[in-house]
Amino acid sequence: MRQELTGTIAALFRALGRARSAPAFHPTGRVFEGKITATPTCPSWLPLSSGGAPALVRLSKGVGLPGGAPDILGLAVRTWPGGRSWDLLLSSSAFGVLPFPAREWGRANYSTIGALAGTHGGGVLLARPRRLPAHARLDALNPLLPFHFDLLLRGTGLVGRLSITRQVDPGRTAFDPVRNAGGLELRPRWLRAVRAAAYAGSRAGRDAEAAVERGSAATPLIATPDA
């Protein structure tokens, strides 16, 4: 049953990714550089540096609704503890437990929804925005730089801070907290399996659409390789 479910999810997200030529979910966003830093209260199992570390950050709209329309707002973070990629994905939520649309970047309750689990502890990571817009427009983010998020563990309190300093070219950056878990494990396991299928399907759809575009740019019959 689980295999059938994950197969269906992968096929659905593949179709969405191909149709949009973008991630199936959170198709529209802005990418930024910043710094992520542990506070003195950060537990040892969470791989954050007290001296701070570079971070790549994407703020996005889950459905991709235009302008300031309410949407499931996304906060994706990549950093490199010990030289390996660690991706964190948080979304606006209802009480930190269910993805839920928000009207404002600056008042959304961001959550990983599932827990991050390490050898000596675990918990749901939350983010509290500082100095973000009082609406959900993407084009209003850059003029407010720099802005910040406080990072908290549910039931524990403040564990880190994320400072966002400048917008950068997004390229084809794809975040995946299942493949890039930073030595942690996403729980519950059924949710990890569902997310793994969704991310894999979305990537496959985008790659398929890119192959079609390369082919149409050359001849109807021969697809050209990447440059």
Short mmCIF file of C-alpha atoms in Angstrom, two decimals:
data_model
loop_
_atom_site.label_atom_id
_atom_site.label_comp_id
_atom_site.label_asym_id
_atom_site.label_seq_id
_atom_site.Cartn_x
_atom_site.Cartn_y
_atom_site.Cartn_z
CA MET A 1 0.00 0.00 0.00
CA ARG A 2 2.77 2.45 0.92
CA GLN A 3 4.65 1.68 -2.31
CA GLU A 4 1.49 2.32 -4.35
CA LEU A 5 0.93 5.62 -2.54
CA THR A 6 4.47 6.89 -3.03
CA GLY A 7 4.34 5.84 -6.70
CA THR A 8 1.15 7.83 -7.20
CA ILE A 9 2.65 10.86 -5.46
CA ALA A 10 5.81 10.69 -7.57
CA ALA A 11 3.75 10.50 -10.79
CA LEU A 12 1.58 13.45 -9.73
CA PHE A 13 4.55 15.66 -8.86
CA ARG A 14 6.34 14.61 -12.04
CA ALA A 15 3.37 15.79 -14.10
CA LEU A 16 3.17 19.07 -12.18
CA GLY A 17 6.90 19.71 -12.48
CA ARG A 18 6.81 19.08 -16.21
CA ALA A 19 3.74 21.26 -16.74
CA ARG A 20 5.24 24.15 -14.80
CA SER A 21 8.90 23.78 -15.88
CA ALA A 22 9.50 24.56 -12.21
CA PRO A 23 9.20 22.79 -8.85
CA ALA A 24 5.76 21.16 -8.60
CA PHE A 25 5.20 22.90 -5.28
CA HIS A 26 6.62 26.32 -4.41
CA PRO A 27 7.21 27.15 -8.11
CA THR A 28 7.79 30.89 -7.60
CA GLY A 29 10.35 32.35 -5.24
CA ARG A 30 13.43 34.47 -4.61
CA VAL A 31 16.89 33.20 -3.63
CA PHE A 32 19.16 34.97 -1.17
CA GLU A 33 22.49 34.62 0.62
CA GLY A 34 22.82 34.89 4.34
CA LYS A 35 24.27 33.44 7.51
CA ILE A 36 22.92 30.90 10.00
CA THR A 37 24.21 30.92 13.57
CA ALA A 38 23.62 28.78 16.66
CA THR A 39 22.68 30.46 19.92
CA PRO A 40 24.22 29.31 23.23
CA THR A 41 21.02 27.32 23.91
CA CYS A 42 21.33 25.24 20.72
CA PRO A 43 21.52 21.48 21.51
CA SER A 44 24.62 19.61 20.35
CA TRP A 45 22.71 17.25 18.03
CA LEU A 46 21.57 20.14 15.81
CA PRO A 47 24.46 20.89 13.39
CA LEU A 48 24.53 24.68 13.70
CA SER A 49 27.75 26.61 14.24
CA SER A 50 28.11 29.13 17.06
CA GLY A 51 30.49 31.08 14.82
CA GLY A 52 27.97 31.23 12.01
CA ALA A 53 27.98 29.58 8.57
CA PRO A 54 27.02 30.68 5.04
CA ALA A 55 23.46 29.92 4.01
CA LEU A 56 21.53 29.86 0.75
CA VAL A 57 17.89 30.80 1.33
CA ARG A 58 14.78 30.61 -0.85
CA LEU A 59 11.50 32.32 0.04
CA SER A 60 8.62 31.03 -2.06
CA LYS A 61 4.88 30.70 -2.57
CA GLY A 62 3.57 27.14 -2.43
CA VAL A 63 0.84 27.32 -5.06
CA GLY A 64 2.45 30.25 -6.85
CA LEU A 65 -0.53 32.61 -6.56
CA PRO A 66 0.23 36.07 -7.98
CA GLY A 67 0.93 39.31 -6.17
CA GLY A 68 0.02 39.49 -2.53
CA ALA A 69 -2.57 36.68 -2.58
CA PRO A 70 -2.41 34.48 0.52
CA ASP A 71 -0.47 31.27 -0.09
CA ILE A 72 1.50 28.58 1.72
CA LEU A 73 4.72 30.56 2.22
CA GLY A 74 7.99 28.67 2.12
CA LEU A 75 11.39 29.15 3.76
CA ALA A 76 14.13 26.87 2.42
CA VAL A 77 17.67 27.00 3.83
CA ARG A 78 20.86 25.25 2.69
CA THR A 79 24.04 25.28 4.72
CA TRP A 80 27.10 23.01 4.77
CA PRO A 81 28.04 21.62 8.21
CA GLY A 82 31.18 19.50 7.94
CA GLY A 83 31.28 20.16 4.19
CA ARG A 84 28.01 18.36 3.36
CA SER A 85 24.76 19.95 2.25
CA TRP A 86 21.99 20.32 4.81
CA ASP A 87 18.60 21.47 3.56
CA LEU A 88 15.84 22.75 5.83
CA LEU A 89 12.34 23.30 4.46
CA LEU A 90 9.76 25.19 6.49
CA SER A 91 6.32 26.39 5.48
CA SER A 92 3.66 28.65 6.90
CA SER A 93 1.56 26.52 9.18
CA ALA A 94 -1.40 26.21 11.49
CA PHE A 95 0.04 25.84 15.00
CA GLY A 96 3.27 24.40 13.51
CA VAL A 97 1.65 21.08 12.62
CA LEU A 98 -0.08 21.54 9.23
CA PRO A 99 0.91 23.59 6.16
CA PHE A 100 -1.49 26.53 5.98
CA PRO A 101 -1.80 29.68 3.84
CA ALA A 102 -0.58 32.97 5.29
CA ARG A 103 -1.37 36.56 4.32
CA GLU A 104 1.95 38.08 5.43
CA TRP A 105 5.61 37.08 5.28
CA GLY A 106 6.12 38.89 8.55
CA ARG A 107 3.42 37.13 10.59
CA ALA A 108 3.48 33.54 9.30
CA ASN A 109 4.30 30.67 11.65
CA TYR A 110 7.00 28.72 9.79
CA SER A 111 7.56 25.05 10.66
CA THR A 112 9.32 21.94 9.37
CA ILE A 113 6.00 20.15 10.14
CA GLY A 114 7.86 16.86 10.73
CA ALA A 115 10.58 16.46 13.33
CA LEU A 116 14.35 16.52 12.81
CA ALA A 117 15.93 13.62 14.71
CA GLY A 118 19.57 13.27 15.73
CA THR A 119 21.44 10.70 17.80
CA HIS A 120 20.85 12.55 21.06
CA GLY A 121 17.63 14.43 20.48
CA GLY A 122 15.06 15.78 18.07
CA GLY A 123 12.21 18.17 17.54
CA VAL A 124 10.20 20.31 15.14
CA LEU A 125 12.07 23.42 13.98
CA LEU A 126 10.16 26.70 13.86
CA ALA A 127 11.09 30.09 12.41
CA ARG A 128 9.91 33.47 13.64
CA PRO A 129 10.30 36.30 11.07
CA ARG A 130 11.84 39.68 11.86
CA ARG A 131 11.38 42.76 9.64
CA LEU A 132 9.53 40.97 6.80
CA PRO A 133 6.64 42.55 4.83
CA ALA A 134 3.08 42.75 6.13
CA HIS A 135 1.80 41.02 2.96
CA ALA A 136 2.74 38.07 0.73
CA ARG A 137 4.31 39.76 -2.31
CA LEU A 138 7.65 38.33 -3.46
CA ASP A 139 8.80 41.59 -5.04
CA ALA A 140 8.63 43.37 -1.67
CA LEU A 141 11.35 41.23 -0.09
CA ASN A 142 14.49 42.68 -1.69
CA PRO A 143 13.87 46.34 -0.64
CA LEU A 144 13.68 45.24 3.01
CA LEU A 145 17.08 43.54 3.13
CA PRO A 146 18.64 42.66 5.48
CA PHE A 147 15.99 40.75 7.42
CA HIS A 148 16.09 37.89 9.88
CA PHE A 149 14.45 34.79 11.33
CA ASP A 150 14.74 33.45 14.87
CA LEU A 151 15.00 29.65 14.84
CA LEU A 152 13.32 27.70 17.65
CA LEU A 153 12.75 24.09 18.63
CA ARG A 154 9.20 23.41 19.71
CA GLY A 155 9.17 23.00 23.47
CA THR A 156 12.80 24.13 23.82
CA GLY A 157 13.07 27.73 22.65
CA LEU A 158 15.60 29.74 20.68
CA VAL A 159 18.37 27.68 19.03
CA GLY A 160 19.63 29.86 16.18
CA ARG A 161 19.30 32.93 13.97
CA LEU A 162 19.12 33.23 10.21
CA SER A 163 20.24 36.55 8.72
CA ILE A 164 19.45 37.21 5.04
CA THR A 165 21.60 39.82 3.38
CA ARG A 166 21.31 39.92 -0.42
CA GLN A 167 19.39 38.48 -3.36
CA VAL A 168 21.26 36.22 -5.80
CA ASP A 169 20.64 34.50 -9.14
CA PRO A 170 18.49 31.43 -8.40
CA GLY A 171 19.97 29.23 -11.13
CA ARG A 172 18.38 25.76 -10.87
CA THR A 173 18.78 25.42 -7.12
CA ALA A 174 16.66 22.53 -5.81
CA PHE A 175 16.29 21.92 -2.09
CA ASP A 176 15.69 18.39 -0.80
CA PRO A 177 15.65 17.81 2.99
CA VAL A 178 15.39 14.03 2.50
CA ARG A 179 18.58 13.61 0.43
CA ASN A 180 20.39 16.50 2.16
CA ALA A 181 19.48 15.80 5.78
CA GLY A 182 22.76 16.95 7.38
CA GLY A 183 23.19 13.70 9.30
CA LEU A 184 19.68 13.96 10.75
CA GLU A 185 16.56 11.94 10.02
CA LEU A 186 13.14 13.30 9.12
CA ARG A 187 10.28 11.84 11.13
CA PRO A 188 7.73 10.35 11.08
CA ARG A 189 9.05 7.89 8.52
CA TRP A 190 5.84 7.77 6.51
CA LEU A 191 6.07 11.54 5.99
CA ARG A 192 9.72 11.20 4.94
CA ALA A 193 8.70 8.58 2.35
CA VAL A 194 5.94 10.81 0.97
CA ARG A 195 8.27 13.81 0.73
CA ALA A 196 11.02 11.73 -0.92
CA ALA A 197 8.54 10.61 -3.61
CA ALA A 198 7.30 14.17 -4.14
CA TYR A 199 10.80 15.66 -4.51
CA ALA A 200 11.93 12.86 -6.84
CA GLY A 201 8.84 13.26 -9.01
CA SER A 202 9.21 17.03 -9.20
CA ARG A 203 12.88 16.72 -10.24
CA ALA A 204 12.02 14.13 -12.89
CA GLY A 205 9.30 16.34 -14.33
CA ARG A 206 11.59 19.35 -14.58
CA ASP A 207 14.33 17.26 -16.20
CA ALA A 208 11.86 15.81 -18.72
CA GLU A 209 10.60 19.27 -19.66
CA ALA A 210 14.19 20.53 -20.01
CA ALA A 211 14.94 17.63 -22.38
CA VAL A 212 11.89 18.49 -24.50
CA GLU A 213 12.94 22.15 -24.67
CA ARG A 214 16.47 21.20 -25.72
CA GLY A 215 15.06 18.99 -28.47
CA SER A 216 12.72 21.66 -29.84
CA ALA A 217 15.59 24.14 -29.90
CA ALA A 218 17.55 21.86 -32.24
CA THR A 219 15.46 19.67 -34.57
CA PRO A 220 12.15 17.85 -34.08
CA LEU A 221 13.92 14.49 -33.87
CA ILE A 222 17.29 15.04 -32.19
CA ALA A 223 17.67 16.36 -28.66
CA THR A 224 20.81 18.38 -28.01
CA PRO A 225 22.87 17.80 -24.84
CA ASP A 226 23.40 20.38 -22.15
CA ALA A 227 25.99 23.02 -22.96
#
